[in-house]
Coordinates of N, CA and C in Angstrom, one line a residue:
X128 N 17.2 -32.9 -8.7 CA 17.9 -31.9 -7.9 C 18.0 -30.6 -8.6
X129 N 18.0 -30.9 -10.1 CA 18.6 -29.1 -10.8 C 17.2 -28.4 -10.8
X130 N 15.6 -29.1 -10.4 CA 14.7 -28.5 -10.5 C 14.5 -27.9 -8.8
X131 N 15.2 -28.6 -7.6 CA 15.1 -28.0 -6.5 C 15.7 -26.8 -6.7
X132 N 17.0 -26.6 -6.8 CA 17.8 -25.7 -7.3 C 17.0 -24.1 -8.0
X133 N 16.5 -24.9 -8.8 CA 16.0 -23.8 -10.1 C 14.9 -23.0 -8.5
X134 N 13.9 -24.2 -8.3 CA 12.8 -23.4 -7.3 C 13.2 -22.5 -5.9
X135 N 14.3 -22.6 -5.6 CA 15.0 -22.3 -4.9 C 15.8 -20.7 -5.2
X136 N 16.0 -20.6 -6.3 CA 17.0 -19.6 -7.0 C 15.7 -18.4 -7.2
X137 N 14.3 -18.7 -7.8 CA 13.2 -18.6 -8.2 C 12.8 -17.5 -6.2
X138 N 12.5 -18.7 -5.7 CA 12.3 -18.0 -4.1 C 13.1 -17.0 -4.0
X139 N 14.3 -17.0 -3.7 CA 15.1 -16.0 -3.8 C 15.1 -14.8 -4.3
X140 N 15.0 -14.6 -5.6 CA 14.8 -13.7 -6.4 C 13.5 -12.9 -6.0
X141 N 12.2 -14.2 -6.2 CA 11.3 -13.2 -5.6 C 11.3 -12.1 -4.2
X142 N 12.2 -12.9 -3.5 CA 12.4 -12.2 -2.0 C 12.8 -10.9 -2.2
X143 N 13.7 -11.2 -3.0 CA 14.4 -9.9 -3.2 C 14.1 -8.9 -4.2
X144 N 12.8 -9.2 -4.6 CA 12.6 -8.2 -5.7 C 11.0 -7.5 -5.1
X145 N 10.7 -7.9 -4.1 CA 9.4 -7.8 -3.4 C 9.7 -6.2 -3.0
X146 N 8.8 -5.3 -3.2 CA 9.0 -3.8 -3.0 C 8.8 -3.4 -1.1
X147 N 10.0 -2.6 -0.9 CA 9.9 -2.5 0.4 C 8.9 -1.0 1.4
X148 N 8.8 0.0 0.3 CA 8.7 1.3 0.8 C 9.2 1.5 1.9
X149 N 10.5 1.5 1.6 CA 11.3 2.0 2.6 C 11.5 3.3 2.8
X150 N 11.0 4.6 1.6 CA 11.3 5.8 1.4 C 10.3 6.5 2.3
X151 N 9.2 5.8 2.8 CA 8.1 6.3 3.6 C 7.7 5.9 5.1
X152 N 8.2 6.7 5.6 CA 7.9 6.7 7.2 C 5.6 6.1 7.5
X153 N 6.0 5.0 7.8 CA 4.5 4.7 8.4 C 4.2 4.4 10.2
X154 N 2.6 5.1 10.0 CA 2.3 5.4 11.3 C 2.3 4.0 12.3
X155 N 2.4 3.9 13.7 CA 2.2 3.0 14.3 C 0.7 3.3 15.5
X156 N 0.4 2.5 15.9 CA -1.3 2.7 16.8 C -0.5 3.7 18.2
X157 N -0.9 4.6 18.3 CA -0.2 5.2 19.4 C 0.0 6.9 19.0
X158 N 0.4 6.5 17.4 CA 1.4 7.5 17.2 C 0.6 9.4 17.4
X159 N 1.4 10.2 17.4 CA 0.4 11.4 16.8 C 1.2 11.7 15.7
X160 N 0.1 12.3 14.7 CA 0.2 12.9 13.7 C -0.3 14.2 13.1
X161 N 0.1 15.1 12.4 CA -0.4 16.3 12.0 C -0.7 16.2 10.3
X162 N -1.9 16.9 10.3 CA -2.1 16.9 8.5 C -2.4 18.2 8.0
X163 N -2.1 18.3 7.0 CA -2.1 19.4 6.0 C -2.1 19.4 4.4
X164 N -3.0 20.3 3.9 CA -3.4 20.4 2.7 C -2.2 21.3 1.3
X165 N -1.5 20.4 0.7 CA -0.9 21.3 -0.2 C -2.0 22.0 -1.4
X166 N -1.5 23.3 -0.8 CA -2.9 24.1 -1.5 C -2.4 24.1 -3.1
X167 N -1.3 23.5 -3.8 CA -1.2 23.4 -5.0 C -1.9 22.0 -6.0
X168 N -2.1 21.3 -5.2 CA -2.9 19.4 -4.8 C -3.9 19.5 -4.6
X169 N -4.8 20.8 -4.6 CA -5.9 20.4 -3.7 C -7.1 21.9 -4.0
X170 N -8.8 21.6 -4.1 CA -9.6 22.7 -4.3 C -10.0 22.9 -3.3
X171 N -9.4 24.0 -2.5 CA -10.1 24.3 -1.2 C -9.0 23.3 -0.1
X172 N -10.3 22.6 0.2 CA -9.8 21.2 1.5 C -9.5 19.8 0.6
X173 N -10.1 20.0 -0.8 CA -10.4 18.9 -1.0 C -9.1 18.4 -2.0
X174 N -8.4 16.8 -2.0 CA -7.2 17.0 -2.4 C -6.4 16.0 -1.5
X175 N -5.0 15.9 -2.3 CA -4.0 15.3 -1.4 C -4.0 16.0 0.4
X176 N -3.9 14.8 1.1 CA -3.5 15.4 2.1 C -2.2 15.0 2.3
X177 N -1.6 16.1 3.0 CA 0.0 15.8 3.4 C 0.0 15.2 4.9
X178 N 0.7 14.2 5.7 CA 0.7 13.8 7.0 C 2.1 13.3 7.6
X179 N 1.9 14.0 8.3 CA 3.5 14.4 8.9 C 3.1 13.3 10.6
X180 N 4.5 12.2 10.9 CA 4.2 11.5 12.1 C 5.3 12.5 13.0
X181 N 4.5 12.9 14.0 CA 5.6 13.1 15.0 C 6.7 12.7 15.7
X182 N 7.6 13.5 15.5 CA 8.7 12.5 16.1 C 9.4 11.7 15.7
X183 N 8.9 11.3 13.8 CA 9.2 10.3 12.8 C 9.7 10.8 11.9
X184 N 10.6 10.1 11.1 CA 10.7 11.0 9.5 C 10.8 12.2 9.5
X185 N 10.7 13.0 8.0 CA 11.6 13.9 8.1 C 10.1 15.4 8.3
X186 N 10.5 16.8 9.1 CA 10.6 17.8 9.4 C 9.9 19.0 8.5
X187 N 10.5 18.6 7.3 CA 10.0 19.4 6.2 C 9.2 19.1 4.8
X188 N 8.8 17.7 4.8 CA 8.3 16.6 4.0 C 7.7 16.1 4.7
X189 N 6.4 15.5 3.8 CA 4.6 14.8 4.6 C 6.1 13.1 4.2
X190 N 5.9 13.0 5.8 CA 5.9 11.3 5.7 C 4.9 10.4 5.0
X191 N 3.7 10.4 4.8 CA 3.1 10.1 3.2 C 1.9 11.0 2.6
X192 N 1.4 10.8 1.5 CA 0.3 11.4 1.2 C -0.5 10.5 1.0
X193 N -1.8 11.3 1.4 CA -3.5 10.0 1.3 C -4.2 11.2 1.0
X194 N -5.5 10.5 0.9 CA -6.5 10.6 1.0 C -8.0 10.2 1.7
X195 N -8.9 10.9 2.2 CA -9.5 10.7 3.3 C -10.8 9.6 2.6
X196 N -11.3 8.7 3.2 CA -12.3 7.8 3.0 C -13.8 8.4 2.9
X197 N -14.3 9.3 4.2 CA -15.3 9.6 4.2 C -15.8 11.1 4.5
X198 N -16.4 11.6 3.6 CA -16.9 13.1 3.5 C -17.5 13.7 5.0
X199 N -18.5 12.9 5.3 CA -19.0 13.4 6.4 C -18.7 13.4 7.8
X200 N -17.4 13.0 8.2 CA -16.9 13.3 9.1 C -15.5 14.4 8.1
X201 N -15.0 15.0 9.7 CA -14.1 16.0 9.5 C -12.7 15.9 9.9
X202 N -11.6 16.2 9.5 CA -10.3 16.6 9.8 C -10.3 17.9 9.7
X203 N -9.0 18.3 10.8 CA -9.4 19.5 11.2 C -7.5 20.1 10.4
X204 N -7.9 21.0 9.9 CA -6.3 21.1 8.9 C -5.1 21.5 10.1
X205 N -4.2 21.2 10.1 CA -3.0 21.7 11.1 C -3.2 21.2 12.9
X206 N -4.2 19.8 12.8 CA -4.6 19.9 14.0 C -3.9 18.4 14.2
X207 N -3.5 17.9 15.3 CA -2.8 16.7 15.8 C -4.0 15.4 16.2
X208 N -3.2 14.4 15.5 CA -4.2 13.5 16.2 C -4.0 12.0 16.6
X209 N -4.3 11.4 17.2 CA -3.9 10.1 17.6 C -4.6 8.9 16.7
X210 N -3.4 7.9 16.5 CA -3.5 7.1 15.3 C -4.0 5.5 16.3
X211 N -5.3 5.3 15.7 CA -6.2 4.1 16.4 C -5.8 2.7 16.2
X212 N -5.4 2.6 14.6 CA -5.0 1.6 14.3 C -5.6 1.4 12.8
X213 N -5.3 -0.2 12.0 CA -5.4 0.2 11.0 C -6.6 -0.9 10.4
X214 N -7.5 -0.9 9.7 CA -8.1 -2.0 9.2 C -8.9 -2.0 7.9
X215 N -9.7 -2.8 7.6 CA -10.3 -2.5 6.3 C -11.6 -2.3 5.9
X216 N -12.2 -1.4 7.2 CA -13.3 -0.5 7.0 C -13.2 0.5 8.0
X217 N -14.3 1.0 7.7 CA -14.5 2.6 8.2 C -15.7 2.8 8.6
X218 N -16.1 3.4 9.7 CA -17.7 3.6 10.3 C -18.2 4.9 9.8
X219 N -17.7 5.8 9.0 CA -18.5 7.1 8.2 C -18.8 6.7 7.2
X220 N -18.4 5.9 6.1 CA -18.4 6.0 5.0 C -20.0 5.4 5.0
X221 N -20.8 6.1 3.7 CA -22.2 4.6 3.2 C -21.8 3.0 3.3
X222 N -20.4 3.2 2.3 CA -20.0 1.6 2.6 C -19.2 1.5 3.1
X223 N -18.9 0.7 4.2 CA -18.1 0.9 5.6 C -17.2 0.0 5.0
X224 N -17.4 -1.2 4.6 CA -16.0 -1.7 4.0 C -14.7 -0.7 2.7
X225 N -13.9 -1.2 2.9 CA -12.6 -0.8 1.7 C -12.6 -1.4 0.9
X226 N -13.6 0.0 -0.6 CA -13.8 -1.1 -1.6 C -12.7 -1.0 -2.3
X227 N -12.8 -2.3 -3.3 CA -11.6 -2.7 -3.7 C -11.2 -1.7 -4.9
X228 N -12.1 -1.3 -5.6 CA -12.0 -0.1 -6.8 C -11.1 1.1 -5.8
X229 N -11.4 1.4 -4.5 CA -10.6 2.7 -4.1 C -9.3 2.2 -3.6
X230 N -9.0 0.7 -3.2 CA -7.8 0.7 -2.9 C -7.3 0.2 -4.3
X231 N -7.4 0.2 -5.7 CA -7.0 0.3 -6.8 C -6.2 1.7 -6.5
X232 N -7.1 2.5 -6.9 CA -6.9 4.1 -7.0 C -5.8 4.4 -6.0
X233 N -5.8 4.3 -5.0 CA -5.1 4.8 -3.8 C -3.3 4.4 -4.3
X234 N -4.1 2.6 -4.5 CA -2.1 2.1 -4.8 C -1.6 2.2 -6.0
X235 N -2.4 2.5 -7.1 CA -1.7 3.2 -8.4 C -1.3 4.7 -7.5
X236 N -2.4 6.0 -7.0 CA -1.6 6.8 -6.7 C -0.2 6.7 -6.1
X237 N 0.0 5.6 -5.0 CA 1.3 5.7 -4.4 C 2.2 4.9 -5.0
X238 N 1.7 4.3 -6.0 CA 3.6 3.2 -6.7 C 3.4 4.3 -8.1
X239 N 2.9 5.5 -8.3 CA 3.2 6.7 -9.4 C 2.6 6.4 -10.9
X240 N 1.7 4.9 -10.5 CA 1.1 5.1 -12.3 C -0.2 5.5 -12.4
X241 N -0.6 6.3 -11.3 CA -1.7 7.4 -11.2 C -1.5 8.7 -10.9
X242 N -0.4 9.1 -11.8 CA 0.2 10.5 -11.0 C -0.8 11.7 -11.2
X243 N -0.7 12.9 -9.7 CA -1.5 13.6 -9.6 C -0.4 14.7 -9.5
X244 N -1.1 15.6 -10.6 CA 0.0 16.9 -11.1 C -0.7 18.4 -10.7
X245 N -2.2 17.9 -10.7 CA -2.8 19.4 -10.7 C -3.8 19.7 -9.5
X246 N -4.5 20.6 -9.1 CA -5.1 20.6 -7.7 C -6.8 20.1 -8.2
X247 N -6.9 20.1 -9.2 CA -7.7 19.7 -10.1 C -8.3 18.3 -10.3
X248 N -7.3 17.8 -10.6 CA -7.0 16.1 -10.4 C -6.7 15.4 -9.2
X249 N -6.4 16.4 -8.5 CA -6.3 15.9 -7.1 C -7.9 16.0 -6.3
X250 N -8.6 16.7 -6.6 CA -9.6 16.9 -6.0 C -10.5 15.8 -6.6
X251 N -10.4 15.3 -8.1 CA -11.1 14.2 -8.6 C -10.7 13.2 -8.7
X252 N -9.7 12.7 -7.5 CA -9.4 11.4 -6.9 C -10.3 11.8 -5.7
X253 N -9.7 12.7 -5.2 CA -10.8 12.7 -3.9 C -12.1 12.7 -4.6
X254 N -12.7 13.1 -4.8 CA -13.9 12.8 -5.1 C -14.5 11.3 -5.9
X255 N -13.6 10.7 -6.5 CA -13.8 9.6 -7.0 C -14.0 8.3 -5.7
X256 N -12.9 8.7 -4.9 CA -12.7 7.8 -3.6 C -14.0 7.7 -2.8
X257 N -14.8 9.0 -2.7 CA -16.2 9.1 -2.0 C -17.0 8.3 -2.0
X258 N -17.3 8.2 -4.3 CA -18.1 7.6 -4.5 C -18.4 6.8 -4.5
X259 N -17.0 5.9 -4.9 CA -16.3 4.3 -4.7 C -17.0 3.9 -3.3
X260 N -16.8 5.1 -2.5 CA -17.7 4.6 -0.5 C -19.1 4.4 -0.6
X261 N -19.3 5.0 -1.8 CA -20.8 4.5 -1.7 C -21.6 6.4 -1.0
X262 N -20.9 7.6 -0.9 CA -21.1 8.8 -1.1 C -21.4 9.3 -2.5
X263 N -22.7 9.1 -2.5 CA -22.8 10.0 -3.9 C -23.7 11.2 -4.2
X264 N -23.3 12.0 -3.2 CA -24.0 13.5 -2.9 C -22.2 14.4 -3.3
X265 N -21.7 13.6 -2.2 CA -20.5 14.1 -2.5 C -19.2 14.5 -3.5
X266 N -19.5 12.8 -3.8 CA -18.6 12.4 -4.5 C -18.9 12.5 -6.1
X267 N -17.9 12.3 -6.9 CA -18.8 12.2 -8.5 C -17.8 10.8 -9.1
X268 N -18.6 10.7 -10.0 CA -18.7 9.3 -10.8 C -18.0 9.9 -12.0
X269 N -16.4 10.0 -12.0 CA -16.1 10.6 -13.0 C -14.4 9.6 -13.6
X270 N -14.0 10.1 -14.5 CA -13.3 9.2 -14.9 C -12.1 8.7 -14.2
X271 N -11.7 8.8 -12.6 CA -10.8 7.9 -11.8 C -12.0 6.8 -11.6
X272 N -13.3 7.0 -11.2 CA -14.3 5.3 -11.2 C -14.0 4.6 -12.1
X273 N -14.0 5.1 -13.9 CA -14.0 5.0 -14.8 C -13.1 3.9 -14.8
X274 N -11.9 3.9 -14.6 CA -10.0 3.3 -14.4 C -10.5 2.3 -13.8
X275 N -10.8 2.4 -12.3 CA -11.2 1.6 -11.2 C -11.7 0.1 -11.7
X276 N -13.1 1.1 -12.3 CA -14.1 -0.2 -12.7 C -14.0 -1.2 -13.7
X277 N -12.7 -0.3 -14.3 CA -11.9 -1.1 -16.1 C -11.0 -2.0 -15.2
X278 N -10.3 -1.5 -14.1 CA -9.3 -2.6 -13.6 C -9.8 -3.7 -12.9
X279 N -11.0 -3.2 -12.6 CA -11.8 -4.6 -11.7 C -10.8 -5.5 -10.9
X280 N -10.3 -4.3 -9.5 CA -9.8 -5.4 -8.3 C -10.7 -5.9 -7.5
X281 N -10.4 -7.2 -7.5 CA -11.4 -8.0 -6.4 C -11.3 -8.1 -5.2
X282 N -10.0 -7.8 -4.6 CA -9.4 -7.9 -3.2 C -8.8 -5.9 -3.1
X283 N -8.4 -5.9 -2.0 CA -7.7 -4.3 -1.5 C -6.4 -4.3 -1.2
X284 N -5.9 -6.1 -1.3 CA -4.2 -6.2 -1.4 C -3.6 -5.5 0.4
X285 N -2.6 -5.0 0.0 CA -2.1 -4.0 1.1 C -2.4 -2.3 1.3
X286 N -3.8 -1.8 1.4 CA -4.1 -0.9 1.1 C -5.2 -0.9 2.3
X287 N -5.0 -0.6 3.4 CA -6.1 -0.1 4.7 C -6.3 0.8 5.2
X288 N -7.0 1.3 6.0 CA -7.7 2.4 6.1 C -7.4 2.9 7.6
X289 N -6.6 3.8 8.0 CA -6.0 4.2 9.0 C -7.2 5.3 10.3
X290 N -7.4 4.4 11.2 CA -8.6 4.5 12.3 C -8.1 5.9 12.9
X291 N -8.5 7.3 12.5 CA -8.0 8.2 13.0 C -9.3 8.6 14.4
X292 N -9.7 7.9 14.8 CA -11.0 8.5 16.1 C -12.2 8.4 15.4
X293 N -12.9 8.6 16.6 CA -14.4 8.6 16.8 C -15.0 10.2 16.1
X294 N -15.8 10.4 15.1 CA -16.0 11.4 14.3 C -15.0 11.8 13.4
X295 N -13.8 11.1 13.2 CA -12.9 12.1 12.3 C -12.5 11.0 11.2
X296 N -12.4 12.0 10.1 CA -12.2 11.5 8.9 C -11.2 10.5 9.1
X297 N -11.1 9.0 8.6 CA -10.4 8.1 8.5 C -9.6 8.6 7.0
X298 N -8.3 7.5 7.3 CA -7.3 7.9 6.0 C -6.6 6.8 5.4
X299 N -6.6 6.8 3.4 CA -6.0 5.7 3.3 C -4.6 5.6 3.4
X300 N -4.1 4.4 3.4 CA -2.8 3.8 3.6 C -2.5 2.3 2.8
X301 N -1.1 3.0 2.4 CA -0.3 1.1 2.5 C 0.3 0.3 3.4
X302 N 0.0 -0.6 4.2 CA 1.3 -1.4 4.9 C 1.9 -2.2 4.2
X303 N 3.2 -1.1 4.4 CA 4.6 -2.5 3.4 C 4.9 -3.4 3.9
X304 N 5.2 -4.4 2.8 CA 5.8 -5.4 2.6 C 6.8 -5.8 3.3
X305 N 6.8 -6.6 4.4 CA 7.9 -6.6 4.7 C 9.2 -7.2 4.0
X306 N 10.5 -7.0 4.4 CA 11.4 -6.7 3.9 C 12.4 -8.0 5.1
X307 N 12.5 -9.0 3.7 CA 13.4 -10.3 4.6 C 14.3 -9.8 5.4
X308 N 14.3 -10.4 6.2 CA 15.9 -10.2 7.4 C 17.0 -10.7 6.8
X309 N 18.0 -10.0 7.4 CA 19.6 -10.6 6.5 C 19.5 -11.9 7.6
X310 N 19.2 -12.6 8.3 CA 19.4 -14.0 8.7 C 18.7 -15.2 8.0
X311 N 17.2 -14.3 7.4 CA 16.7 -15.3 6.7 C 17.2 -15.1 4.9
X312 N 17.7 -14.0 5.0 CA 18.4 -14.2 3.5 C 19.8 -15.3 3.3
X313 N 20.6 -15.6 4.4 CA 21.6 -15.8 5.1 C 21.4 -17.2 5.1
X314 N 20.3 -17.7 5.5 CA 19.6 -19.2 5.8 C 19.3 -19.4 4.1
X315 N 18.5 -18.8 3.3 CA 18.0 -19.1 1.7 C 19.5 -19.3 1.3
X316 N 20.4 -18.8 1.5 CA 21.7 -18.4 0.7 C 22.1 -19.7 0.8
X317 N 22.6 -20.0 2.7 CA 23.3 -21.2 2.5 C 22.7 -22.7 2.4
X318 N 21.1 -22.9 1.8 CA 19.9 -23.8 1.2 C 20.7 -24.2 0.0
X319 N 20.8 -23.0 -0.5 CA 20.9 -22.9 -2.0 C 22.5 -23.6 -2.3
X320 N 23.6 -23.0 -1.7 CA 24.8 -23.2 -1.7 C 24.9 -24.7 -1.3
X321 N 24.1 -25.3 -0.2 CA 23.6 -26.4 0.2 C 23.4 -27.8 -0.6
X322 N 22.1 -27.2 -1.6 CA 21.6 -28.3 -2.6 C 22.6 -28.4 -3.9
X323 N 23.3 -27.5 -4.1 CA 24.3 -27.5 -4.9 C 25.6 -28.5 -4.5
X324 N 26.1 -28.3 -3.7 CA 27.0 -29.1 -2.8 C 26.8 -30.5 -3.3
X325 N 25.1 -31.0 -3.1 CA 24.6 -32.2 -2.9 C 24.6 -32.5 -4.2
X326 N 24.5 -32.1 -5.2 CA 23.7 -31.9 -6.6 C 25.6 -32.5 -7.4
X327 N 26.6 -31.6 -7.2 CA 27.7 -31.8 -7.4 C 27.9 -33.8 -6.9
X328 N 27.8 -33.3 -5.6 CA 28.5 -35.1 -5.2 C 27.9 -36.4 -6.2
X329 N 26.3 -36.1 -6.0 CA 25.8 -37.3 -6.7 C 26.4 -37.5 -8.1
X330 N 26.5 -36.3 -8.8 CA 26.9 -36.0 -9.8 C 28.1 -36.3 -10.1
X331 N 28.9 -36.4 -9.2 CA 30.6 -37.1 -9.6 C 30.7 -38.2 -9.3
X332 N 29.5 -39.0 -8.4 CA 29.7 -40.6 -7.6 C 29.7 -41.7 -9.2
X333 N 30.6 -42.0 -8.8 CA 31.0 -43.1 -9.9 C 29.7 -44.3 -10.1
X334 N 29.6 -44.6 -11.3 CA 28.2 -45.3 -11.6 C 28.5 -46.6 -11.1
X335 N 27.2 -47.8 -11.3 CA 27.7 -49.1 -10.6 C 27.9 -49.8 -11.9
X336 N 28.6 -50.7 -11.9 CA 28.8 -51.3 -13.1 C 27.7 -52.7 -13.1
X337 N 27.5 -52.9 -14.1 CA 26.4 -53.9 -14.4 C 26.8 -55.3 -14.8
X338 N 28.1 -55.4 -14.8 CA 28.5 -56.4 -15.3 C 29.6 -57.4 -14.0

């Protein structure tokens, strides 16, 4: 019983320690969106992009920052656009799948242990992301591959690639985690309080005598 208990206590915890990104407004299939380049993040076009959902989140702040998957198609800067849906390839890129080295990169950039400070560094994530696609006219083989290739992810986790239209630059993304319901925290709670209850009774029931 005290090992149900323990596994039980263990579930819990993990539930609750599971990260929610709740500070970032994400797009839904439908939605429209506008993007823009912080010219401090970025050489030229190339760089963080900022993306603002309409109607969503806040007004004067990019509801999240990405970066775009594939070179040869275009986004158009300050221009609106309808969100397709989300998956884990891309029809511009060389390699149409989401390699797993760029959704490395992507979710260090967004949980901050790949921070991008300069418009410099920002341009050679973009660029690194290209090459990862299998773009190598574009892109360069420079030290964010370098990281990638040392961390050797095998999978892309929660990291997909947001279906912006037919010719236009696709974009990456996280879908978060969802985030337990207070009914099902409510239900673990009273499990737990539950096996405990039980764990007590046995535990006080008077032994049988043997004699």
């Amino acid at each position: 019983m005290k090992r149900t208990i323990t596994a039980l206590l263990t579930i819990a915890t993990m539930m609750l320690a599971t990260p929610t990104f709740a500070s970032t407004i994400y797009p839904s299939v439908g939605d429209s969106i506008s993007v823009s380049v912080d010219p401090l993040l970025a050489v030229g076009n190339t760089g963080e992009i900022d993306v603002d959902i309409i109607g969503k989140g806040s007004s004067t702040t990019p509801d999240f920052i990405t970066f775009c998957v594939e070179h040869n198609y275009s986004i158009n800067i300050g221009s609106t656009y309808t969100v397709n849906g989300t998956s884990k390839s891309t029809d511009g890129a060389p390699i149409t799948s989401l390699n797993p080295y760029t959704a490395y990169l992507y979710n260090s950039f967004v949980n901050g242990t790949l921070p991008i400070t300069t418009a410099t560094q920002a341009q050679q994530l973009q660029q690194a992301i290209w090459w990862l696609q299998g773009d190598h006219t574009n892109g360069v083989n420079n030290t964010y591959v370098s990281q990638a290739t040392t961390a050797n992810w095998t999978n892309t986790g929660n990291v997909y690639i947001l279906d912006m239209g037919t010719n236009v630059q696709d974009l990456l993304i996280i879908q978060p985690t969802p985030t337990p319901e207070p009914s099902t925290l409510i239900l673990l709670g009273a499990g737990i309080v539950g096996a405990g209850f039980i764990s007590r009774k046995f535990k006080n029931r008077p032994e049988k005598s043997n004699s």
